[in-house]
Amino acid sequence: MSKATHAQLRIADTPAPEVRVLASRELVAGHVWDIRRDRLAFGDAELERDFMDHPGAVAVLALDGDDRVLMFQQYRHPIAHRDWEIPAGLMDVPGESGLVGAQRELAEEADLQAENWSLLLELFLSPGGSSEAVRVFLARDLSPAVHDFVREGEEAELVPVWIPLDDAVTAALEGRIANSLTVGAVLAAAASRARGWNTLRDPHTPWSARDAVRGERSK
């Protein structure tokens, strides 16, 4: 990669079509995601990399008229904690867009729907070991939602709590909450609010990052 001055550099993640997958095989078939091993052509070398093959996910920062964020604690077995989270879930419905997935998750986990939707943030949660791409949506103008989804397992104990956005930001900066989606979402929302919300994007924006990852896996 050539050096560039600050004035010349446009900071943006870019696809790498020149890196070709030569072979791919499933090592472990999981309940939710799989572990794969890819052999790839990287310049003049051939490399092998193991990673979590993830369908992607969406999350929702629901903000009410008093600048309060909807959050809840949920038990997560890999970390043995009940961490503070915003509504989120897998992109595991075939053909579903990120926005529709987010609307579904907000209804299923928080019994809410929203009139106003914006794209707040996009993330690769662990790019060194997982293909997971995530979109975080901002939902406003909220009202109760009717649905037939039954929360089970860890989700059965979810109790929504409305927390002032500034308090959530402080909790993140003080290290009292550590869920990456929650931390990223509240910091992004606070930064966007400080800019008059002019960083928000169309919720229907094509999800090129996830499309590229899924396209590579389907070859």
CSV table of C-alpha atoms in Angstrom, one decimal:
chain,number,residue,atom,x,y,z
A,1,MET,CA,0.0,0.0,0.0
A,2,SER,CA,1.5,3.3,-1.0
A,3,LYS,CA,1.9,6.2,1.4
A,4,ALA,CA,-0.5,9.1,1.1
A,5,THR,CA,-0.8,12.4,2.8
A,6,HIS,CA,-3.8,13.2,5.0
A,7,ALA,CA,-5.2,15.5,2.3
A,8,GLN,CA,-4.9,12.7,-0.3
A,9,LEU,CA,-6.4,9.9,1.8
A,10,ARG,CA,-10.1,9.0,1.8
A,11,ILE,CA,-10.6,6.6,4.6
A,12,ALA,CA,-12.9,3.9,3.5
A,13,ASP,CA,-13.0,0.1,3.6
A,14,THR,CA,-12.6,-1.4,0.2
A,15,PRO,CA,-13.3,-4.9,-1.3
A,16,ALA,CA,-10.3,-7.0,-2.3
A,17,PRO,CA,-11.4,-8.9,-5.5
A,18,GLU,CA,-7.8,-9.7,-6.3
A,19,VAL,CA,-7.6,-12.0,-3.3
A,20,ARG,CA,-9.1,-15.3,-4.8
A,21,VAL,CA,-10.5,-18.1,-2.8
A,22,LEU,CA,-9.0,-21.3,-4.2
A,23,ALA,CA,-10.8,-23.8,-2.0
A,24,SER,CA,-13.3,-23.6,0.9
A,25,ARG,CA,-14.6,-26.3,3.2
A,26,GLU,CA,-16.8,-26.5,6.3
A,27,LEU,CA,-14.9,-27.7,9.4
A,28,VAL,CA,-17.8,-27.4,11.9
A,29,ALA,CA,-21.5,-27.1,11.2
A,30,GLY,CA,-23.0,-25.1,14.1
A,31,HIS,CA,-26.6,-24.4,15.2
A,32,VAL,CA,-26.3,-20.7,14.1
A,33,TRP,CA,-23.0,-20.3,12.3
A,34,ASP,CA,-20.3,-22.6,10.8
A,35,ILE,CA,-16.5,-22.7,11.0
A,36,ARG,CA,-14.8,-22.7,7.5
A,37,ARG,CA,-11.3,-23.1,6.2
A,38,ASP,CA,-10.4,-21.2,3.1
A,39,ARG,CA,-7.3,-21.5,1.0
A,40,LEU,CA,-6.7,-18.3,-0.9
A,41,ALA,CA,-4.3,-16.7,-3.3
A,42,PHE,CA,-2.7,-13.6,-1.7
A,43,GLY,CA,-0.3,-12.0,-4.0
A,44,ASP,CA,2.4,-14.6,-4.8
A,45,ALA,CA,1.5,-16.7,-1.7
A,46,GLU,CA,-1.2,-19.2,-0.8
A,47,LEU,CA,-2.7,-18.9,2.7
A,48,GLU,CA,-5.1,-20.8,4.8
A,49,ARG,CA,-7.5,-19.1,7.1
A,50,ASP,CA,-10.2,-20.5,9.5
A,51,PHE,CA,-13.1,-18.3,10.4
A,52,MET,CA,-16.7,-18.1,11.6
A,53,ASP,CA,-19.0,-18.1,8.5
A,54,HIS,CA,-21.8,-15.8,9.8
A,55,PRO,CA,-25.1,-14.8,8.1
A,56,GLY,CA,-24.8,-11.2,9.3
A,57,ALA,CA,-27.0,-9.3,11.8
A,58,VAL,CA,-28.9,-6.1,12.4
A,59,ALA,CA,-29.4,-4.0,15.5
A,60,VAL,CA,-31.7,-1.2,16.5
A,61,LEU,CA,-31.1,1.9,18.6
A,62,ALA,CA,-34.6,2.9,19.5
A,63,LEU,CA,-34.7,6.5,20.7
A,64,ASP,CA,-37.8,8.1,22.3
A,65,GLY,CA,-38.9,11.7,22.4
A,66,ASP,CA,-36.9,12.3,25.5
A,67,ASP,CA,-33.6,11.1,24.0
A,68,ARG,CA,-33.8,7.8,25.9
A,69,VAL,CA,-32.4,4.6,24.5
A,70,LEU,CA,-34.2,1.2,24.9
A,71,MET,CA,-31.8,-1.3,26.4
A,72,PHE,CA,-32.0,-4.6,28.3
A,73,GLN,CA,-29.7,-7.1,30.0
A,74,GLN,CA,-29.4,-10.5,28.3
A,75,TYR,CA,-27.4,-13.5,29.4
A,76,ARG,CA,-24.7,-14.4,26.9
A,77,HIS,CA,-23.0,-17.8,27.6
A,78,PRO,CA,-19.7,-17.3,25.9
A,79,ILE,CA,-18.9,-14.3,28.1
A,80,ALA,CA,-20.8,-15.6,31.2
A,81,HIS,CA,-22.4,-12.2,31.7
A,82,ARG,CA,-25.7,-10.5,31.4
A,83,ASP,CA,-24.6,-7.6,29.3
A,84,TRP,CA,-26.5,-4.5,28.3
A,85,GLU,CA,-27.8,-4.7,24.8
A,86,ILE,CA,-30.0,-3.0,22.2
A,87,PRO,CA,-32.4,-5.1,20.1
A,88,ALA,CA,-30.5,-7.1,17.6
A,89,GLY,CA,-30.7,-10.4,15.7
A,90,LEU,CA,-29.5,-12.5,12.9
A,91,MET,CA,-30.1,-12.0,9.2
A,92,ASP,CA,-31.4,-15.6,8.9
A,93,VAL,CA,-34.6,-15.1,6.9
A,94,PRO,CA,-33.9,-15.7,3.2
A,95,GLY,CA,-34.4,-12.6,1.0
A,96,GLU,CA,-35.0,-10.3,4.0
A,97,SER,CA,-33.4,-6.8,3.7
A,98,GLY,CA,-31.5,-5.2,6.6
A,99,LEU,CA,-34.3,-2.8,7.3
A,100,VAL,CA,-37.0,-5.4,7.4
A,101,GLY,CA,-34.8,-7.6,9.6
A,102,ALA,CA,-34.4,-4.6,12.0
A,103,GLN,CA,-38.1,-3.9,12.0
A,104,ARG,CA,-38.7,-7.6,12.9
A,105,GLU,CA,-36.2,-7.6,15.7
A,106,LEU,CA,-37.6,-4.4,17.3
A,107,ALA,CA,-41.1,-6.0,17.3
A,108,GLU,CA,-39.9,-9.4,18.6
A,109,GLU,CA,-37.6,-8.2,21.3
A,110,ALA,CA,-39.2,-4.9,22.4
A,111,ASP,CA,-42.8,-5.1,21.2
A,112,LEU,CA,-42.3,-1.8,19.3
A,113,GLN,CA,-42.6,-0.4,15.8
A,114,ALA,CA,-41.2,2.9,14.5
A,115,GLU,CA,-42.4,5.4,12.0
A,116,ASN,CA,-39.0,6.9,11.4
A,117,TRP,CA,-36.0,4.7,10.4
A,118,SER,CA,-32.4,5.7,9.5
A,119,LEU,CA,-29.2,3.9,8.9
A,120,LEU,CA,-26.9,4.8,11.8
A,121,LEU,CA,-23.8,2.6,11.6
A,122,GLU,CA,-22.2,-0.4,9.8
A,123,LEU,CA,-19.7,-2.7,11.5
A,124,PHE,CA,-17.5,-5.7,10.9
A,125,LEU,CA,-17.6,-7.1,14.4
A,126,SER,CA,-14.5,-9.3,14.4
A,127,PRO,CA,-12.9,-9.1,10.9
A,128,GLY,CA,-9.9,-11.2,11.9
A,129,GLY,CA,-12.0,-14.3,12.7
A,130,SER,CA,-15.6,-13.8,11.5
A,131,SER,CA,-17.4,-12.8,8.4
A,132,GLU,CA,-20.1,-11.1,10.4
A,133,ALA,CA,-21.3,-7.8,9.0
A,134,VAL,CA,-23.8,-5.7,11.0
A,135,ARG,CA,-26.1,-2.8,10.3
A,136,VAL,CA,-27.3,-0.6,13.2
A,137,PHE,CA,-30.5,1.4,12.5
A,138,LEU,CA,-31.9,4.4,14.4
A,139,ALA,CA,-35.6,4.0,15.1
A,140,ARG,CA,-37.8,7.0,16.2
A,141,ASP,CA,-41.4,7.9,16.5
A,142,LEU,CA,-42.1,4.6,18.4
A,143,SER,CA,-45.4,2.9,19.1
A,144,PRO,CA,-46.5,-0.6,20.4
A,145,ALA,CA,-46.3,-3.5,17.9
A,146,VAL,CA,-48.5,-6.5,17.6
A,147,HIS,CA,-46.8,-9.8,16.7
A,148,ASP,CA,-47.0,-13.6,17.4
A,149,PHE,CA,-43.3,-14.2,18.3
A,150,VAL,CA,-42.8,-15.9,21.6
A,151,ARG,CA,-39.5,-15.1,23.4
A,152,GLU,CA,-37.8,-18.2,24.7
A,153,GLY,CA,-34.5,-19.2,26.3
A,154,GLU,CA,-32.3,-16.2,27.3
A,155,GLU,CA,-34.8,-13.8,25.5
A,156,ALA,CA,-37.6,-14.9,27.9
A,157,GLU,CA,-36.1,-12.8,30.7
A,158,LEU,CA,-35.7,-9.5,28.7
A,159,VAL,CA,-37.0,-6.5,30.5
A,160,PRO,CA,-36.8,-3.3,28.5
A,161,VAL,CA,-35.3,-0.2,30.2
A,162,TRP,CA,-35.3,3.3,28.9
A,163,ILE,CA,-31.9,5.0,29.6
A,164,PRO,CA,-30.9,8.6,28.7
A,165,LEU,CA,-28.6,8.6,25.7
A,166,ASP,CA,-26.0,10.6,27.6
A,167,ASP,CA,-26.0,8.1,30.5
A,168,ALA,CA,-25.5,5.3,28.1
A,169,VAL,CA,-22.5,7.1,26.5
A,170,THR,CA,-21.0,7.7,30.0
A,171,ALA,CA,-21.5,4.0,30.9
A,172,ALA,CA,-19.7,3.0,27.7
A,173,LEU,CA,-16.8,5.5,28.3
A,174,GLU,CA,-16.4,4.4,31.9
A,175,GLY,CA,-16.3,0.7,30.9
A,176,ARG,CA,-19.5,-0.3,32.6
A,177,ILE,CA,-21.0,-1.7,29.4
A,178,ALA,CA,-18.9,-3.5,26.8
A,179,ASN,CA,-21.2,-5.0,24.2
A,180,SER,CA,-19.7,-3.8,20.9
A,181,LEU,CA,-23.0,-3.2,19.2
A,182,THR,CA,-24.4,-1.2,22.2
A,183,VAL,CA,-21.3,0.8,22.7
A,184,GLY,CA,-20.9,1.6,19.0
A,185,ALA,CA,-24.5,2.5,18.6
A,186,VAL,CA,-24.8,4.9,21.5
A,187,LEU,CA,-21.5,6.6,20.6
A,188,ALA,CA,-22.5,6.9,17.0
A,189,ALA,CA,-25.9,8.3,18.0
A,190,ALA,CA,-24.4,10.9,20.3
A,191,ALA,CA,-21.9,11.9,17.6
A,192,SER,CA,-24.7,12.1,15.0
A,193,ARG,CA,-26.9,14.2,17.3
A,194,ALA,CA,-24.0,16.6,17.9
A,195,ARG,CA,-23.9,17.1,14.1
A,196,GLY,CA,-27.6,17.7,13.9
A,197,TRP,CA,-28.3,14.1,12.8
A,198,ASN,CA,-26.8,15.0,9.4
A,199,THR,CA,-24.8,11.8,9.3
A,200,LEU,CA,-27.8,9.5,9.1
A,201,ARG,CA,-28.3,7.6,5.9
A,202,ASP,CA,-31.2,6.2,3.9
A,203,PRO,CA,-32.2,2.9,5.6
A,204,HIS,CA,-32.7,1.3,2.1
A,205,THR,CA,-29.0,2.0,1.2
A,206,PRO,CA,-27.7,-1.2,-0.5
A,207,TRP,CA,-25.7,-3.3,1.9
A,208,SER,CA,-22.7,-3.8,-0.3
A,209,ALA,CA,-20.4,-5.0,2.5
A,210,ARG,CA,-22.5,-7.9,3.5
A,211,ASP,CA,-23.4,-8.6,-0.2
A,212,ALA,CA,-19.7,-8.9,-1.0
A,213,VAL,CA,-19.1,-11.3,1.9
A,214,ARG,CA,-22.1,-13.5,1.2
A,215,GLY,CA,-21.3,-13.5,-2.6
A,216,GLU,CA,-17.8,-14.8,-1.9
A,217,ARG,CA,-19.1,-17.6,0.3
A,218,SER,CA,-21.6,-18.7,-2.4
A,219,LYS,CA,-19.0,-19.2,-5.1
